Amino acid sequence: MATTLEQRGEVTAGVCRAARRRGRKVVMRIFFTGGSGKAGRHVAPYLVEQGHQVTNADLVPLDRPGVADLRVDLTDAGEVYSALAGLATFDELDLPEKPSYDAVVHFAAIPAILKQADAATYATNVLSTYNILEAATRLGIPKVVFASSETTYGVCFAQGERKPLYVPVDEEHPTVPEDSYAMSKVANEVTARSFQARSGIDVYGLRINNVIEPHEYAELFPPFLTDPALRRRNIFAYIDVRDLGHMVQRCLETDGLGYEVFNVANADMSVAATTSEVVERFYDGVEVRREMGRDETFYSIDKARSMVGFEPQHSWRDVLDDPGAS
């Protein structure tokens, strides 16, 4: 059975070699890739707020207080290894010996199709992830949390309309996408599982749904509430970036799972239509595997809730009125 660091009486060398406690919290030295991206620029500072020491490895700096910036080309294996084995700040020169990283959070990627040529998207995402996992495992870093994607289920970037085989979509749903971005994420999951089997460390993959920043509720969501078809490709789901930070924190605090993948989304849908209305309009003929709540996400987060204690706290309903609410 998995246990959390908060529940343990002490932190062992096999879990977090350099972690320190402040009260009941574990303080970790974290190597965070892609901290300057849409999700990373929120999650990296969130981890700092939790008391962690965070190094942002990216091609552009984040420039946020408490986050150390380090320019690293993640497609270069030598740079990755050197960065993971090296110092993060000048202050670390005063330590009696060079510290090691306790965890890697790997968010860096070309984030979607149509950003670069398909071949470049696939090559960059796959090679960077391989380099991170190889360096982390060879250096004995005990935990890697990496960003996978909702797109692995083959719905988001499908040509034409593609429906899931069943709803709610859980982690057992087949992952057979046809686009370069999602293919790279599936390949990364296979690579991560193989490195975990070789090393025995904890490697957790996050199949992150459409990331939403707080200001985007007022900017983006009003059309979604009137036309749910706009959210079909995202399986009508979303993840508030603040709750994504919470999910990463829960993964850092939960040990002993080996290799796992988790859907990451908010508890409700990103549309005002009810679940029954969505099923009737968009999922006719699709198996509904269990009874669902009125506004429950079709992108199941049951596994994340039960295995790492993920419990999202935010919703577009905190900002906008639900036109369907009585």
CSV table of C-alpha atoms in Angstrom, one decimal:
chain,number,residue,atom,x,y,z
A,1,MET,CA,0.0,0.0,0.0
A,2,ALA,CA,1.3,3.5,-0.9
A,3,THR,CA,2.1,5.8,2.0
A,4,THR,CA,2.6,9.5,2.0
A,5,LEU,CA,5.6,11.3,3.4
A,6,GLU,CA,3.4,13.2,5.8
A,7,GLN,CA,2.3,9.9,7.3
A,8,ARG,CA,5.9,8.6,7.9
A,9,GLY,CA,7.8,9.2,11.1
A,10,GLU,CA,11.0,10.0,9.1
A,11,VAL,CA,12.3,10.5,5.6
A,12,THR,CA,14.5,7.6,4.6
A,13,ALA,CA,17.5,7.9,2.2
A,14,GLY,CA,15.6,5.7,-0.3
A,15,VAL,CA,12.8,8.2,-0.5
A,16,CYS,CA,14.2,11.7,-0.2
A,17,ARG,CA,17.9,11.8,0.4
A,18,ALA,CA,18.2,15.5,0.9
A,19,ALA,CA,14.6,16.3,2.0
A,20,ARG,CA,14.2,18.3,5.1
A,21,ARG,CA,11.2,18.7,7.4
A,22,ARG,CA,9.5,21.9,8.4
A,23,GLY,CA,6.7,20.9,10.8
A,24,ARG,CA,5.1,17.9,9.0
A,25,LYS,CA,6.0,19.1,5.5
A,26,VAL,CA,8.7,17.6,3.4
A,27,VAL,CA,11.0,20.2,1.8
A,28,MET,CA,12.5,18.9,-1.5
A,29,ARG,CA,15.1,20.1,-3.9
A,30,ILE,CA,13.2,19.9,-7.2
A,31,PHE,CA,14.5,20.0,-10.8
A,32,PHE,CA,11.5,21.4,-12.8
A,33,THR,CA,11.6,21.4,-16.6
A,34,GLY,CA,9.5,23.8,-18.6
A,35,GLY,CA,8.8,26.1,-15.7
A,36,SER,CA,8.4,29.1,-18.0
A,37,GLY,CA,5.5,27.5,-19.9
A,38,LYS,CA,1.8,28.0,-19.4
A,39,ALA,CA,1.4,25.4,-16.7
A,40,GLY,CA,5.0,25.6,-15.3
A,41,ARG,CA,4.9,29.3,-14.6
A,42,HIS,CA,2.2,28.6,-12.1
A,43,VAL,CA,3.2,25.2,-10.8
A,44,ALA,CA,6.8,26.0,-10.1
A,45,PRO,CA,6.0,29.0,-7.9
A,46,TYR,CA,3.3,27.0,-6.2
A,47,LEU,CA,5.9,24.4,-5.2
A,48,VAL,CA,8.1,27.2,-3.8
A,49,GLU,CA,5.1,28.3,-1.8
A,50,GLN,CA,4.9,24.8,-0.4
A,51,GLY,CA,8.5,25.2,0.9
A,52,HIS,CA,10.4,23.4,-1.8
A,53,GLN,CA,13.6,24.6,-3.5
A,54,VAL,CA,12.9,24.7,-7.3
A,55,THR,CA,15.2,25.0,-10.2
A,56,ASN,CA,13.6,25.9,-13.5
A,57,ALA,CA,15.3,24.2,-16.4
A,58,ASP,CA,14.1,25.9,-19.6
A,59,LEU,CA,15.3,27.8,-22.6
A,60,VAL,CA,13.9,31.0,-21.3
A,61,PRO,CA,13.9,32.2,-17.7
A,62,LEU,CA,10.9,32.4,-15.5
A,63,ASP,CA,12.2,35.3,-13.4
A,64,ARG,CA,10.1,34.5,-10.3
A,65,PRO,CA,11.3,35.0,-6.7
A,66,GLY,CA,12.4,31.8,-5.2
A,67,VAL,CA,12.8,29.9,-8.4
A,68,ALA,CA,16.4,29.4,-9.8
A,69,ASP,CA,16.6,29.7,-13.5
A,70,LEU,CA,19.0,27.5,-15.5
A,71,ARG,CA,19.1,27.5,-19.3
A,72,VAL,CA,19.2,23.9,-20.5
A,73,ASP,CA,18.6,22.3,-23.9
A,74,LEU,CA,16.8,19.2,-22.9
A,75,THR,CA,17.4,17.5,-26.2
A,76,ASP,CA,21.2,17.5,-25.4
A,77,ALA,CA,21.9,14.6,-23.1
A,78,GLY,CA,25.1,16.1,-21.8
A,79,GLU,CA,23.5,19.3,-20.8
A,80,VAL,CA,20.7,17.4,-19.0
A,81,TYR,CA,23.1,15.2,-17.1
A,82,SER,CA,25.3,18.2,-16.2
A,83,ALA,CA,22.4,20.3,-15.0
A,84,LEU,CA,20.9,17.5,-12.9
A,85,ALA,CA,24.3,16.7,-11.3
A,86,GLY,CA,25.1,20.3,-10.7
A,87,LEU,CA,24.5,23.2,-8.3
A,88,ALA,CA,21.3,25.3,-8.5
A,89,THR,CA,22.3,28.5,-6.6
A,90,PHE,CA,25.4,30.2,-5.4
A,91,ASP,CA,24.3,29.7,-1.9
A,92,GLU,CA,24.8,26.0,-2.3
A,93,LEU,CA,28.6,26.6,-2.5
A,94,ASP,CA,28.5,27.2,1.2
A,95,LEU,CA,27.2,23.7,2.0
A,96,PRO,CA,29.7,21.1,3.2
A,97,GLU,CA,28.9,19.0,0.1
A,98,LYS,CA,27.0,19.4,-3.2
A,99,PRO,CA,23.3,18.5,-2.7
A,100,SER,CA,21.4,16.1,-4.9
A,101,TYR,CA,17.9,16.6,-6.3
A,102,ASP,CA,15.1,14.8,-4.6
A,103,ALA,CA,12.7,14.8,-7.5
A,104,VAL,CA,12.3,15.8,-11.1
A,105,VAL,CA,9.1,17.4,-12.4
A,106,HIS,CA,9.2,17.2,-16.2
A,107,PHE,CA,6.8,19.6,-17.9
A,108,ALA,CA,8.9,20.8,-20.8
A,109,ALA,CA,7.6,20.0,-24.3
A,110,ILE,CA,6.4,21.5,-27.6
A,111,PRO,CA,2.9,21.7,-26.1
A,112,ALA,CA,0.6,20.9,-29.1
A,113,ILE,CA,0.4,20.2,-32.8
A,114,LEU,CA,0.8,23.1,-35.3
A,115,LYS,CA,3.5,24.8,-33.2
A,116,GLN,CA,6.4,23.2,-35.2
A,117,ALA,CA,6.6,20.6,-37.9
A,118,ASP,CA,5.2,17.3,-36.8
A,119,ALA,CA,8.5,15.5,-37.0
A,120,ALA,CA,10.2,18.2,-34.8
A,121,THR,CA,7.4,18.0,-32.2
A,122,TYR,CA,7.7,14.3,-31.9
A,123,ALA,CA,11.5,14.3,-31.9
A,124,THR,CA,11.8,17.1,-29.3
A,125,ASN,CA,9.3,15.7,-26.9
A,126,VAL,CA,10.6,12.1,-27.0
A,127,LEU,CA,14.3,12.9,-26.9
A,128,SER,CA,14.0,15.4,-24.1
A,129,THR,CA,12.0,12.9,-22.0
A,130,TYR,CA,14.4,10.1,-22.6
A,131,ASN,CA,17.3,12.4,-21.6
A,132,ILE,CA,15.6,13.4,-18.4
A,133,LEU,CA,14.7,9.9,-17.4
A,134,GLU,CA,18.1,8.5,-18.2
A,135,ALA,CA,19.9,11.2,-16.3
A,136,ALA,CA,17.6,11.0,-13.3
A,137,THR,CA,17.8,7.3,-12.9
A,138,ARG,CA,21.6,7.1,-13.4
A,139,LEU,CA,22.0,9.8,-10.7
A,140,GLY,CA,19.7,8.0,-8.3
A,141,ILE,CA,17.0,10.6,-8.1
A,142,PRO,CA,14.2,8.8,-6.4
A,143,LYS,CA,11.1,10.4,-8.0
A,144,VAL,CA,10.1,11.7,-11.5
A,145,VAL,CA,6.7,13.3,-12.2
A,146,PHE,CA,6.2,13.9,-15.9
A,147,ALA,CA,3.5,15.6,-17.9
A,148,SER,CA,1.6,13.3,-20.3
A,149,SER,CA,-1.6,14.5,-21.9
A,150,GLU,CA,-5.3,14.0,-22.4
A,151,THR,CA,-4.5,13.8,-26.1
A,152,THR,CA,-3.1,10.2,-25.6
A,153,TYR,CA,-6.7,8.9,-25.8
A,154,GLY,CA,-6.9,10.0,-29.4
A,155,VAL,CA,-9.9,12.3,-29.2
A,156,CYS,CA,-8.4,15.8,-29.0
A,157,PHE,CA,-6.4,16.1,-32.2
A,158,ALA,CA,-8.2,13.5,-34.2
A,159,GLN,CA,-9.0,14.2,-37.9
A,160,GLY,CA,-12.8,14.7,-37.9
A,161,GLU,CA,-14.9,13.6,-35.0
A,162,ARG,CA,-13.6,10.9,-32.7
A,163,LYS,CA,-15.6,9.6,-29.7
A,164,PRO,CA,-14.1,7.8,-26.7
A,165,LEU,CA,-15.0,4.1,-26.5
A,166,TYR,CA,-16.7,4.6,-23.2
A,167,VAL,CA,-17.3,7.3,-20.5
A,168,PRO,CA,-16.2,8.4,-18.1
A,169,VAL,CA,-12.7,8.0,-19.7
A,170,ASP,CA,-10.3,6.4,-17.2
A,171,GLU,CA,-6.7,5.4,-17.4
A,172,GLU,CA,-7.6,2.0,-18.8
A,173,HIS,CA,-9.0,3.5,-22.0
A,174,PRO,CA,-6.9,2.6,-25.1
A,175,THR,CA,-4.3,5.2,-26.0
A,176,VAL,CA,-4.0,5.0,-29.8
A,177,PRO,CA,-3.7,8.6,-31.1
A,178,GLU,CA,-2.9,9.6,-34.7
A,179,ASP,CA,-1.1,13.0,-34.2
A,180,SER,CA,2.6,13.6,-33.6
A,181,TYR,CA,2.1,15.4,-30.2
A,182,ALA,CA,0.0,12.6,-28.7
A,183,MET,CA,2.2,9.9,-30.2
A,184,SER,CA,5.2,11.5,-28.4
A,185,LYS,CA,3.3,11.4,-25.1
A,186,VAL,CA,2.4,7.8,-25.5
A,187,ALA,CA,6.0,7.0,-26.4
A,188,ASN,CA,7.1,9.0,-23.3
A,189,GLU,CA,4.8,6.9,-21.1
A,190,VAL,CA,6.4,3.7,-22.5
A,191,THR,CA,9.9,5.1,-22.0
A,192,ALA,CA,9.0,6.1,-18.4
A,193,ARG,CA,7.6,2.7,-17.6
A,194,SER,CA,10.8,1.1,-18.9
A,195,PHE,CA,13.1,3.3,-16.9
A,196,GLN,CA,11.0,2.7,-13.7
A,197,ALA,CA,11.3,-1.0,-14.2
A,198,ARG,CA,15.0,-0.7,-14.7
A,199,SER,CA,15.6,1.5,-11.7
A,200,GLY,CA,12.8,0.8,-9.2
A,201,ILE,CA,12.2,4.5,-8.5
A,202,ASP,CA,8.8,6.2,-8.5
A,203,VAL,CA,7.7,7.5,-11.9
A,204,TYR,CA,4.3,9.1,-12.2
A,205,GLY,CA,2.8,10.3,-15.4
A,206,LEU,CA,0.1,13.0,-15.4
A,207,ARG,CA,-2.4,12.9,-18.3
A,208,ILE,CA,-3.2,16.6,-18.0
A,209,ASN,CA,-6.3,17.9,-19.5
A,210,ASN,CA,-6.7,21.4,-21.0
A,211,VAL,CA,-4.8,23.8,-18.6
A,212,ILE,CA,-6.8,26.9,-17.6
A,213,GLU,CA,-5.3,29.9,-15.8
A,214,PRO,CA,-7.6,31.8,-13.4
A,215,HIS,CA,-8.1,34.8,-15.7
A,216,GLU,CA,-9.2,32.6,-18.6
A,217,TYR,CA,-12.5,31.8,-17.0
A,218,ALA,CA,-13.9,35.2,-17.8
A,219,GLU,CA,-12.1,35.4,-21.1
A,220,LEU,CA,-12.8,31.9,-22.6
A,221,PHE,CA,-15.6,30.2,-20.8
A,222,PRO,CA,-18.7,32.2,-21.7
A,223,PRO,CA,-18.9,30.7,-25.2
A,224,PHE,CA,-18.4,27.2,-23.7
A,225,LEU,CA,-21.5,27.7,-21.6
A,226,THR,CA,-23.7,28.4,-24.6
A,227,ASP,CA,-22.1,26.0,-27.0
A,228,PRO,CA,-20.8,22.8,-25.4
A,229,ALA,CA,-19.6,21.5,-28.8
A,230,LEU,CA,-16.6,23.8,-28.4
A,231,ARG,CA,-15.3,21.4,-25.7
A,232,ARG,CA,-15.9,18.1,-27.4
A,233,ARG,CA,-12.2,17.6,-28.2
A,234,ASN,CA,-11.3,18.1,-24.6
A,235,ILE,CA,-13.9,15.5,-23.4
A,236,PHE,CA,-15.7,18.5,-21.9
A,237,ALA,CA,-13.0,18.7,-19.2
A,238,TYR,CA,-10.3,21.2,-18.0
A,239,ILE,CA,-7.8,21.5,-15.2
A,240,ASP,CA,-7.3,24.7,-13.2
A,241,VAL,CA,-3.6,25.4,-13.0
A,242,ARG,CA,-3.8,25.8,-9.3
A,243,ASP,CA,-5.3,22.4,-8.9
A,244,LEU,CA,-2.6,21.0,-11.2
A,245,GLY,CA,-0.1,22.4,-8.7
A,246,HIS,CA,-1.9,20.5,-6.0
A,247,MET,CA,-1.7,17.3,-8.0
A,248,VAL,CA,2.0,17.6,-8.4
A,249,GLN,CA,2.4,18.2,-4.7
A,250,ARG,CA,0.3,15.1,-3.9
A,251,CYS,CA,2.5,13.1,-6.2
A,252,LEU,CA,5.7,14.4,-4.5
A,253,GLU,CA,4.3,13.4,-1.2
A,254,THR,CA,3.1,9.9,-2.2
A,255,ASP,CA,5.7,7.2,-2.4
A,256,GLY,CA,5.9,3.6,-3.3
A,257,LEU,CA,3.6,3.4,-6.3
A,258,GLY,CA,6.3,2.5,-8.8
A,259,TYR,CA,5.0,3.5,-12.2
A,260,GLU,CA,1.5,5.0,-12.5
A,261,VAL,CA,-0.4,7.3,-14.8
A,262,PHE,CA,-3.2,9.6,-13.7
A,263,ASN,CA,-5.8,11.6,-15.4
A,264,VAL,CA,-5.7,15.2,-14.1
A,265,ALA,CA,-8.9,17.3,-14.4
A,266,ASN,CA,-11.3,19.3,-12.4
A,267,ALA,CA,-14.3,17.6,-10.8
A,268,ASP,CA,-16.8,19.3,-13.0
A,269,MET,CA,-17.2,19.8,-16.8
A,270,SER,CA,-16.2,23.0,-18.6
A,271,VAL,CA,-19.7,23.5,-20.0
A,272,ALA,CA,-23.1,24.3,-18.5
A,273,ALA,CA,-24.8,21.3,-20.1
A,274,THR,CA,-25.6,18.5,-17.7
A,275,THR,CA,-24.0,15.1,-18.1
A,276,SER,CA,-27.2,13.6,-19.4
A,277,GLU,CA,-27.5,16.3,-22.0
A,278,VAL,CA,-23.9,15.8,-23.1
A,279,VAL,CA,-24.5,12.0,-23.4
A,280,GLU,CA,-27.6,12.5,-25.4
A,281,ARG,CA,-26.1,15.1,-27.8
A,282,PHE,CA,-22.5,13.9,-28.2
A,283,TYR,CA,-22.1,10.4,-26.9
A,284,ASP,CA,-25.1,8.6,-28.4
A,285,GLY,CA,-24.1,4.9,-28.7
A,286,VAL,CA,-21.1,5.3,-26.4
A,287,GLU,CA,-21.1,3.1,-23.3
A,288,VAL,CA,-21.7,4.9,-20.0
A,289,ARG,CA,-20.0,2.6,-17.5
A,290,ARG,CA,-21.6,4.0,-14.3
A,291,GLU,CA,-24.0,6.5,-13.0
A,292,MET,CA,-22.6,10.0,-13.1
A,293,GLY,CA,-23.3,13.3,-11.2
A,294,ARG,CA,-25.1,16.2,-12.9
A,295,ASP,CA,-22.0,18.1,-13.6
A,296,GLU,CA,-19.4,15.4,-13.2
A,297,THR,CA,-16.3,15.4,-15.5
A,298,PHE,CA,-16.3,12.7,-18.3
A,299,TYR,CA,-12.5,12.6,-17.8
A,300,SER,CA,-12.3,10.4,-14.7
A,301,ILE,CA,-10.1,11.5,-11.8
A,302,ASP,CA,-11.2,8.6,-9.5
A,303,LYS,CA,-7.7,7.1,-9.6
A,304,ALA,CA,-5.9,10.3,-8.7
A,305,ARG,CA,-8.3,10.8,-5.8
A,306,SER,CA,-7.9,7.3,-4.4
A,307,MET,CA,-4.2,6.8,-4.9
A,308,VAL,CA,-2.6,10.2,-4.2
A,309,GLY,CA,-5.4,12.2,-2.5
A,310,PHE,CA,-6.0,14.6,-5.3
A,311,GLU,CA,-9.0,16.8,-4.6
A,312,PRO,CA,-9.5,19.8,-6.9
A,313,GLN,CA,-10.8,23.0,-5.3
A,314,HIS,CA,-11.5,25.3,-8.2
A,315,SER,CA,-14.2,25.7,-10.8
A,316,TRP,CA,-15.4,28.1,-13.4
A,317,ARG,CA,-18.5,28.4,-11.3
A,318,ASP,CA,-16.5,30.4,-8.8
A,319,VAL,CA,-16.2,33.1,-11.4
A,320,LEU,CA,-19.2,32.7,-13.7
A,321,ASP,CA,-22.9,32.0,-13.1
A,322,ASP,CA,-24.1,28.6,-14.2
A,323,PRO,CA,-27.0,29.3,-16.6
A,324,GLY,CA,-28.4,25.8,-15.9
A,325,ALA,CA,-28.4,26.0,-12.1
A,326,SER,CA,-31.7,26.2,-10.5
